Structures are given as C-alpha cells and as structure tokens.
Amino acid sequence: MSWKFWQKTKEDKPRKKKTRSREWLDAIVFAVVAATIIRVFFIEAYTIPTGSMERSLLIGDFLFVSKVNYGARIPMTPVAFPFAHHTMPLTGTKAYWDGVQWKYRRLPGLSDIKRNDVVVFNYPQGDTVALEQQDIDYYQMVRSEGWKEINTRYTVVSRPVDKRENYIKRCIGIAGDTVSMKAGLVSVNGKPEKLKPTGQFSYEVTFKTPDVNPAVFEDIGFNISNDINSVDPTTCYFNGSELMMDQVRKLDFVKSVKELSKPEGQREADIFPFDKNRNWNVDNFGPIVIPKKGWTVKLDSVNMPLYERSIRIYEGNKLEKSGNGWLINGKPADTYTFKMDYYWMMGDNRHNSLDSRYWGFVPEDHIVGKALFIWMSFDSNAKFFHKIRWSRLLRGIH
C-alpha cells in the first residue's frame, strides 16, 4: 500500500460525532473560561450589601465594576473555584488554594485613581478572619477582648490579598495627599471638601409640636425605621443628605435642625491608628500623610503608629523594635521608603460607614476596580410591583 493511498484513506474516514453530553460539556467549559477572563480582566458585577455609601449607592444596587480603568490586577491566588470569591456557597469551605501565590502585578490602565472616584477594593484588615464572626473585624475583637480569648473561642484563618472581602467606598485622598477632618468636614491638602450632595450625615431635629405626621418625612425620601430615631415627642435624630435636611428645615412645624458631630478631643479607641496619644474620633482626626511610592518616612514614635502596619503587613517586611530604634528585616533603620501607593477611602454615609477612619490606608495591590454604573436595583422593603427601582437603572456613578 502506498503512502498516498493510506493518507487519503485516513482523511476520508468520517470523524466520530460528539455525543450530546460532550457538546454540553465543551460549551460549559468554554462559557466558564470566557466568563472568567471577562470577570478578571474587563468587568465584574458587584452588589451593595450595606448602607455605608447611601444615598449615592443604595442597598440592593447592582453595579458593574471596571477592571480596565485602573488596569486589571493579575490574579495573586490563581488556583481557585470559578465565580466563588473566598468561600464555597454550599459547603462553606475555602474556594481557593493558597499553595500557589503570585506577586502583585497589574496591567496598564486607562487612568490613575482620582479623588472622589468610587472604588472597589479588598478589605485591608481582612488578612485575618474569625470564621464564626466574619461580619466583625478580627483586630477590633482582639483590641476589645484580647488575642488569646478570640483565638481560643473562634476558628481564625488568614486570607491572601485578592481573597479578602470586597468593599466599596469613595476615594477621599490619593497617594501623597494630607487628609484631616474637623467637626465632620474633611480637608485634603488643607482644602475643605464638602460631603457630596448624595452623602448623609447626622442631625438633631426639634419640633414645635409633638403632633407630627411621619408620612411627611417619607415623602421627602426618609426611611422611617432606618433614618429617624425618636427620642421624645418633640426631638428626633435624622440621618440624611443636606438636600433632604433643607426640605426638613422648611417644614412649618420644625423648630431647629442641628448638625451632629463628636466633640474635638474626645478619643474613640477604634479610630485609626488606635494610638492613646492621639485624641481622634470619627469626626475629628489628622492630619495624616498618605504614603506614596518612593516617599521616605522617619521611623519615630510619632509616625510608627500610622505606618507600622503598612511597612510590616502590606509591604511584607519583618519589623522589630530594638531599644530606642527599629530593625527592618534584621537591619537597623531610622527611615523607610514605601514601595506602593496608598489611598484613603470613606463612605458617603459618614456616621454609618466602616472605612479608613477605622483601618487606615488602602494599598494599591488591594484595588479591584472602578464602579461604573448601576445595571439593576431592588428595594427589598417595597411591595412586589415596586421592588425594582426603575429610576436607578443604567445610572452612572459619580
């Protein structure tokens, strides 16, 4: 038999047809691979679970988050179950294998992070988690009850950077900025930055009469159960935007509207950097310089409470106290030069937001992407036919 005859016979032989189950399997594999590539490198859906960004973003908003704007982050934990973040939905077990860890790398982006961008990022203090109390910050529990108590009572695990909880906040300060806050008003580089019109603050409202119809406030946009707390028949505490409170002031039965903030000098133990020598609180703190790549900071008792975690945890150095000085990776050092840019993130709902005031800086390797627009929004408290917030669909985020 000649070679050409054998080759022709082989080519003419009909290929075995794929079974229906094989066709379905190939289609599913292709869909999973394609969706994963889109999710990792281009765009990802995200849900607003809490009210920390109200009223800019509402609970039940579904967003698209762009990975392209700031440059897609190459997966740092590449071996993971598709579409699961850090926990498998049914079993509750880990959805990733941290035996393989890649260094932080990011593709070129369309722009840098700008002030007032709404950004999705991995929770910086999510490196350690008590599994039975995942809604509570592990470090906050340790400060409150002690390391031994928490680690004995709960199952404590560590998570890689890209497997920490996703948060969404507004970027108040970028690398190199100096941020401070006084009486609830943020200043960036010495310039006061008013809260966005959609942001919320706390107010004390006094009425002229106890006979007040709550429906009036619902018409303005308040949620009676969430936004208004009654103290007595003539006094209520409101949580609302400046525009909403302007309408409250115009009501003929309202006697006064007073903006509420913590007094300056009244220290809160859970406010970053948890330093007993700084009498800072949720409305009064700073000034704080946000670390910038290439910026050198002096290692002293004033700066170390602010920058110790960034040097040790985020930038991966072995940091030890040695007499009156410090050792970095075993060598004496009195200064440190940062390797990454950092950011200061805050929620628009200023008195109901767990943000940089409680855990400090967000490193650049924790940045996930930029929030683009709302593609769907559900109000779980509304009646069946009104659950979709039609006015918010396809609405851009500013």
Coordinates of C-alpha atoms in Angstrom, one line a residue:
M1 CA 0.0 0.0 0.0
S2 CA 1.5 3.4 -1.0
W3 CA 1.8 6.2 1.4
K4 CA -0.6 8.5 -0.6
F5 CA -3.3 5.8 -0.6
W6 CA -3.0 5.3 3.2
Q7 CA -3.1 9.1 3.8
K8 CA -6.2 9.6 1.6
T9 CA -8.0 6.7 3.3
K10 CA -7.3 8.3 6.7
E11 CA -8.6 11.7 5.6
D12 CA -11.7 10.3 4.0
K13 CA -12.6 8.4 7.1
P14 CA -15.6 10.2 8.8
R15 CA -14.8 11.7 12.3
K16 CA -16.7 10.3 15.2
K17 CA -19.6 12.6 16.1
K18 CA -19.6 14.1 19.6
T19 CA -22.2 13.0 21.9
R20 CA -24.8 15.5 23.2
S21 CA -23.3 15.3 26.7
R22 CA -19.8 16.0 25.3
E23 CA -21.2 19.0 23.4
W24 CA -22.8 20.4 26.5
L25 CA -19.5 19.8 28.5
D26 CA -17.5 21.7 25.8
A27 CA -20.0 24.5 25.8
I28 CA -19.9 24.8 29.6
V29 CA -16.1 24.8 29.8
F30 CA -15.9 27.5 27.1
A31 CA -18.5 29.6 28.9
V32 CA -16.7 29.3 32.2
V33 CA -13.3 30.2 30.7
A34 CA -14.8 33.1 28.7
A35 CA -16.7 34.5 31.7
T36 CA -13.7 34.1 34.0
I37 CA -11.5 36.1 31.6
I38 CA -14.1 38.8 31.3
R39 CA -14.5 38.9 35.1
V40 CA -10.8 39.0 35.9
F41 CA -9.6 41.4 33.2
F42 CA -12.5 43.5 32.0
I43 CA -15.7 43.9 34.1
E44 CA -17.3 42.3 37.1
A45 CA -20.8 42.6 38.7
Y46 CA -20.9 43.8 42.3
T47 CA -23.8 44.1 44.9
I48 CA -24.2 46.8 47.5
P49 CA -24.8 44.9 50.8
T50 CA -24.7 47.7 53.3
G51 CA -25.8 51.4 53.6
S52 CA -22.3 52.8 54.0
M53 CA -22.5 54.7 50.7
E54 CA -26.1 55.9 51.0
R55 CA -27.5 57.8 49.3
S56 CA -25.0 57.8 46.5
L57 CA -25.5 54.0 46.4
L58 CA -28.3 52.1 48.0
I59 CA -28.6 48.6 49.5
G60 CA -29.8 46.4 46.6
D61 CA -27.9 48.3 43.8
F62 CA -26.2 46.0 41.4
L63 CA -23.1 47.6 39.8
F64 CA -20.7 46.9 37.0
V65 CA -17.1 47.4 38.1
S66 CA -14.4 48.1 35.5
K67 CA -11.1 46.4 35.8
V68 CA -9.8 48.3 32.7
N69 CA -9.8 51.8 34.1
Y70 CA -7.1 51.3 36.7
G71 CA -5.6 48.3 35.0
A72 CA -6.6 44.7 35.7
R73 CA -4.8 43.0 38.6
I74 CA -3.2 39.7 37.6
P75 CA -4.7 37.0 40.0
M76 CA -2.5 36.6 43.0
T77 CA -4.1 33.3 44.0
P78 CA -4.5 31.7 40.6
V79 CA -5.9 28.3 41.7
A80 CA -9.5 29.0 42.7
F81 CA -13.0 27.7 42.0
P82 CA -14.7 29.8 39.3
F83 CA -17.2 32.5 40.4
A84 CA -16.6 31.9 44.1
H85 CA -14.7 34.6 46.0
H86 CA -13.2 33.0 49.1
T87 CA -15.9 30.5 50.3
M88 CA -17.8 27.8 48.5
P89 CA -21.5 28.6 48.6
L90 CA -22.8 25.2 49.9
T91 CA -20.0 23.6 51.8
G92 CA -18.6 26.8 53.4
T93 CA -15.1 25.6 52.7
K94 CA -12.2 27.5 51.0
A95 CA -12.8 28.3 47.4
Y96 CA -9.1 28.7 46.6
W97 CA -5.8 27.0 47.2
D98 CA -3.1 29.3 48.6
G99 CA -0.3 26.8 47.9
V100 CA 0.5 28.9 44.7
Q101 CA 0.9 32.7 45.2
W102 CA 1.9 35.1 42.5
K103 CA 3.5 38.5 43.1
Y104 CA 1.4 41.6 42.7
R105 CA 1.2 42.8 39.1
R106 CA -1.2 45.0 37.2
L107 CA -1.8 45.6 33.5
P108 CA -1.7 49.2 32.2
G109 CA -4.9 51.1 32.9
L110 CA -6.8 53.9 31.3
S111 CA -6.2 56.3 34.2
D112 CA -4.9 56.6 37.8
I113 CA -7.3 56.6 40.8
K114 CA -8.6 60.2 41.2
R115 CA -10.1 61.9 44.2
N116 CA -13.8 61.2 44.6
D117 CA -13.7 58.1 42.4
V118 CA -16.0 55.3 43.8
V119 CA -13.6 52.4 44.1
V120 CA -14.0 48.6 44.9
F121 CA -11.1 47.2 46.8
N122 CA -10.2 44.2 49.1
Y123 CA -10.7 45.0 52.8
P124 CA -7.1 45.8 54.1
Q125 CA -7.7 44.2 57.6
G126 CA -9.3 41.1 56.1
D127 CA -6.0 39.3 56.2
T128 CA -7.1 37.6 59.4
V129 CA -10.7 36.4 60.0
A130 CA -12.7 34.7 62.7
L131 CA -14.9 32.4 60.6
E132 CA -17.8 32.4 63.1
Q133 CA -17.8 36.2 63.3
Q134 CA -16.9 37.3 59.7
D135 CA -19.1 40.4 60.0
I136 CA -16.9 41.8 62.8
D137 CA -13.3 43.0 62.2
Y138 CA -10.9 40.5 63.8
Y139 CA -8.5 43.2 65.0
Q140 CA -11.3 45.1 66.6
M141 CA -12.3 41.9 68.5
V142 CA -8.7 41.4 69.6
R143 CA -8.5 45.0 70.9
S144 CA -11.7 44.6 72.8
E145 CA -11.3 41.0 74.3
G146 CA -7.7 40.1 73.8
W147 CA -5.8 37.9 71.4
K148 CA -6.0 34.7 73.5
E149 CA -9.7 34.9 74.0
I150 CA -10.5 35.4 70.3
N151 CA -8.1 32.8 69.0
T152 CA -9.3 30.2 71.6
R153 CA -13.1 30.8 71.0
Y154 CA -13.1 31.1 67.2
T155 CA -11.6 29.4 64.1
V156 CA -9.1 32.0 62.9
V157 CA -7.8 31.9 59.3
S158 CA -5.6 34.0 57.1
R159 CA -6.6 35.1 53.6
P160 CA -4.5 36.3 50.6
V161 CA -4.9 39.8 49.3
D162 CA -7.2 39.0 46.4
K163 CA -9.4 36.7 48.6
R164 CA -10.3 39.3 51.2
E165 CA -13.8 40.8 51.4
N166 CA -14.7 43.4 48.7
Y167 CA -15.5 46.9 49.9
I168 CA -16.8 49.9 48.0
K169 CA -16.0 53.5 49.1
R170 CA -15.2 56.9 47.8
C171 CA -11.5 57.7 47.4
I172 CA -11.1 60.9 49.5
G173 CA -7.3 61.1 49.3
I174 CA -4.7 59.7 46.9
A175 CA -1.0 58.9 47.5
G176 CA 0.9 61.9 48.8
D177 CA -2.2 63.8 50.0
T178 CA -2.6 65.1 53.5
V179 CA -6.1 64.4 54.9
S180 CA -7.7 65.6 58.1
M181 CA -11.2 66.0 59.5
K182 CA -12.7 68.6 61.9
A183 CA -16.3 68.7 63.0
G184 CA -17.2 66.1 60.3
L185 CA -15.7 68.2 57.5
V186 CA -12.9 66.5 55.6
S187 CA -9.9 68.6 54.3
V188 CA -7.5 67.4 51.7
N189 CA -4.1 69.2 51.5
G190 CA -5.6 72.0 53.6
K191 CA -8.7 72.5 51.4
P192 CA -12.1 71.7 52.9
E193 CA -14.1 69.1 50.9
K194 CA -17.8 69.2 51.4
L195 CA -19.8 66.0 51.6
K196 CA -21.3 65.1 48.2
P197 CA -25.0 66.2 47.9
T198 CA -26.0 62.5 47.9
G199 CA -23.9 61.8 51.1
Q200 CA -25.5 61.5 54.5
F201 CA -24.8 63.0 57.9
S202 CA -26.4 63.0 61.4
Y203 CA -28.8 65.8 62.6
E204 CA -30.9 66.6 65.6
V205 CA -34.3 67.9 64.7
T206 CA -36.6 69.7 67.3
F207 CA -40.3 70.1 66.6
K208 CA -42.6 72.9 67.7
T209 CA -45.4 70.4 68.5
P210 CA -45.5 66.6 69.3
D211 CA -48.2 66.1 66.7
V212 CA -46.1 65.3 63.7
N213 CA -47.2 63.1 60.8
P214 CA -44.3 60.7 59.8
A215 CA -45.6 60.4 56.3
V216 CA -44.2 63.9 55.6
F217 CA -40.7 62.6 56.0
E218 CA -41.4 59.5 53.8
D219 CA -42.4 61.9 51.0
I220 CA -39.0 63.7 51.4
G221 CA -37.3 60.3 51.0
F222 CA -36.5 59.2 54.5
N223 CA -36.9 55.6 55.7
I224 CA -38.7 56.0 59.0
S225 CA -37.3 52.8 60.6
N226 CA -33.7 53.3 59.4
D227 CA -33.2 57.1 59.1
I228 CA -35.1 58.6 62.0
N229 CA -34.7 57.8 65.7
S230 CA -37.2 59.3 68.0
V231 CA -36.0 60.4 71.5
D232 CA -39.2 62.1 72.7
P233 CA -42.3 63.6 71.0
T234 CA -40.5 66.8 70.0
T235 CA -36.9 65.6 69.3
C236 CA -35.7 63.2 66.6
Y237 CA -32.3 62.2 65.3
F238 CA -32.1 62.1 61.5
N239 CA -29.7 60.5 59.1
G240 CA -30.0 62.2 55.7
S241 CA -28.4 64.2 52.9
E242 CA -28.0 68.0 53.0
L243 CA -30.7 68.4 50.3
M244 CA -33.1 66.3 52.3
M245 CA -32.4 68.3 55.5
D246 CA -33.0 71.6 53.7
Q247 CA -36.6 70.4 53.0
V248 CA -37.0 69.4 56.7
R249 CA -35.9 72.9 57.7
K250 CA -38.7 74.4 55.6
L251 CA -41.5 72.5 57.3
D252 CA -43.6 74.9 59.4
F253 CA -43.6 72.6 62.5
V254 CA -39.8 72.3 62.6
K255 CA -38.2 74.5 65.3
S256 CA -34.5 73.7 64.7
V257 CA -32.1 71.5 62.8
K258 CA -28.6 70.9 64.3
E259 CA -25.8 69.0 62.6
L260 CA -24.2 66.5 65.0
S261 CA -20.6 65.6 65.3
K262 CA -18.3 64.2 68.0
P263 CA -16.5 66.9 70.1
E264 CA -12.9 67.6 69.2
G265 CA -10.5 65.9 71.7
Q266 CA -12.9 63.1 72.6
R267 CA -10.9 59.9 71.8
E268 CA -12.5 56.8 70.3
A269 CA -10.5 53.7 70.8
D270 CA -11.4 52.1 67.5
I271 CA -10.3 55.0 65.4
F272 CA -7.1 54.5 63.3
P273 CA -4.2 54.4 64.4
F274 CA -5.5 53.3 67.8
D275 CA -2.9 55.4 69.5
K276 CA -3.6 56.5 73.0
N277 CA -1.5 59.7 72.4
R278 CA -3.9 60.9 69.7
N279 CA -7.4 62.1 70.8
W280 CA -9.0 61.3 67.5
N281 CA -12.6 60.3 66.7
V282 CA -14.9 59.7 63.8
D283 CA -15.4 63.4 63.1
N284 CA -12.0 64.8 64.2
F285 CA -8.6 63.4 63.1
G286 CA -5.4 64.1 61.4
P287 CA -3.5 65.5 59.7
I288 CA -2.3 62.2 58.1
V289 CA 0.0 62.0 55.1
I290 CA -1.0 59.2 52.7
P291 CA 2.1 57.1 51.7
K292 CA 3.3 57.4 48.2
K293 CA 5.7 55.1 46.3
G294 CA 9.2 56.4 46.8
W295 CA 8.2 58.6 49.8
T296 CA 10.6 58.2 52.8
V297 CA 9.2 58.5 56.3
K298 CA 11.1 58.8 59.6
L299 CA 10.7 55.9 62.0
D300 CA 9.8 57.5 65.3
S301 CA 7.2 57.4 68.0
V302 CA 5.0 59.9 66.1
N303 CA 5.0 58.1 62.7
M304 CA 5.2 54.5 63.6
P305 CA 1.6 54.1 64.9
L306 CA 0.4 55.4 61.5
Y307 CA 2.8 53.5 59.2
E308 CA 3.8 50.3 61.1
R309 CA 1.1 48.1 59.5
S310 CA 1.8 49.3 56.0
I311 CA 5.6 48.6 56.4
R312 CA 5.1 45.2 58.1
I313 CA 1.9 43.7 56.6
Y314 CA 1.2 45.4 53.3
E315 CA 4.8 45.7 52.2
G316 CA 6.0 42.4 53.7
N317 CA 8.9 43.5 55.9
K318 CA 10.0 42.0 59.2
L319 CA 9.7 44.9 61.6
E320 CA 11.1 44.7 65.2
K321 CA 11.6 47.2 68.0
S322 CA 15.2 47.4 69.1
G323 CA 15.9 49.6 72.1
N324 CA 15.0 53.1 71.0
G325 CA 15.2 52.2 67.4
W326 CA 13.8 49.7 64.8
L327 CA 15.1 46.8 62.8
I328 CA 13.7 46.2 59.3
N329 CA 14.5 42.7 58.0
G330 CA 17.1 42.4 60.7
K331 CA 18.9 45.7 59.9
P332 CA 18.9 48.9 61.9
A333 CA 16.8 51.6 60.2
D334 CA 15.6 55.1 61.1
T335 CA 13.7 55.7 57.9
Y336 CA 11.6 53.7 55.4
T337 CA 10.9 54.3 51.7
F338 CA 7.5 53.0 50.6
K339 CA 7.2 50.6 47.6
M340 CA 3.5 51.2 46.8
D341 CA 0.9 53.9 46.6
Y342 CA -1.8 54.1 49.2
Y343 CA -5.3 55.6 49.3
W344 CA -7.8 57.0 51.9
M345 CA -11.3 55.7 51.4
M346 CA -14.5 56.9 53.1
G347 CA -18.2 56.1 52.9
D348 CA -20.7 58.8 51.9
N349 CA -22.9 57.8 54.8
R350 CA -20.4 59.3 57.2
H351 CA -21.8 58.0 60.6
N352 CA -22.6 54.6 59.3
S353 CA -19.5 53.5 57.4
L354 CA -16.6 51.3 58.3
D355 CA -13.8 53.0 56.3
S356 CA -10.3 54.3 56.5
R357 CA -11.1 56.1 59.8
Y358 CA -11.2 52.6 61.3
W359 CA -8.5 50.8 59.5
G360 CA -6.3 53.3 57.7
F361 CA -4.7 53.2 54.3
V362 CA -5.7 51.0 51.3
P363 CA -2.6 49.7 49.4
E364 CA -2.6 49.8 45.6
D365 CA -2.4 46.0 45.4
H366 CA -5.8 45.8 47.1
I367 CA -7.5 47.9 44.4
V368 CA -10.1 45.8 42.4
G369 CA -11.6 48.4 40.0
K370 CA -13.7 51.5 39.4
A371 CA -17.5 51.4 39.9
L372 CA -19.1 52.4 36.6
F373 CA -22.9 52.3 36.6
I374 CA -25.9 50.6 38.2
W375 CA -27.4 48.0 36.0
M376 CA -30.2 46.8 38.4
S377 CA -31.6 48.0 41.7
F378 CA -34.0 46.2 44.1
D379 CA -35.8 47.6 47.2
S380 CA -36.4 44.6 49.4
N381 CA -38.7 46.6 51.6
A382 CA -41.0 47.7 48.8
K383 CA -44.2 45.9 47.6
F384 CA -43.9 43.2 44.9
F385 CA -44.6 45.5 41.9
H386 CA -42.4 48.3 43.2
K387 CA -39.3 46.3 44.1
I388 CA -37.3 47.4 41.1
R389 CA -36.1 51.0 41.4
W390 CA -36.6 51.9 37.8
S391 CA -35.1 55.4 38.1
R392 CA -31.7 53.9 39.1
L393 CA -31.3 51.5 36.2
L394 CA -28.3 52.3 34.0
R395 CA -27.4 55.2 36.2
G396 CA -23.8 56.3 36.2
I397 CA -21.8 56.6 39.4
H398 CA -20.1 59.9 40.2

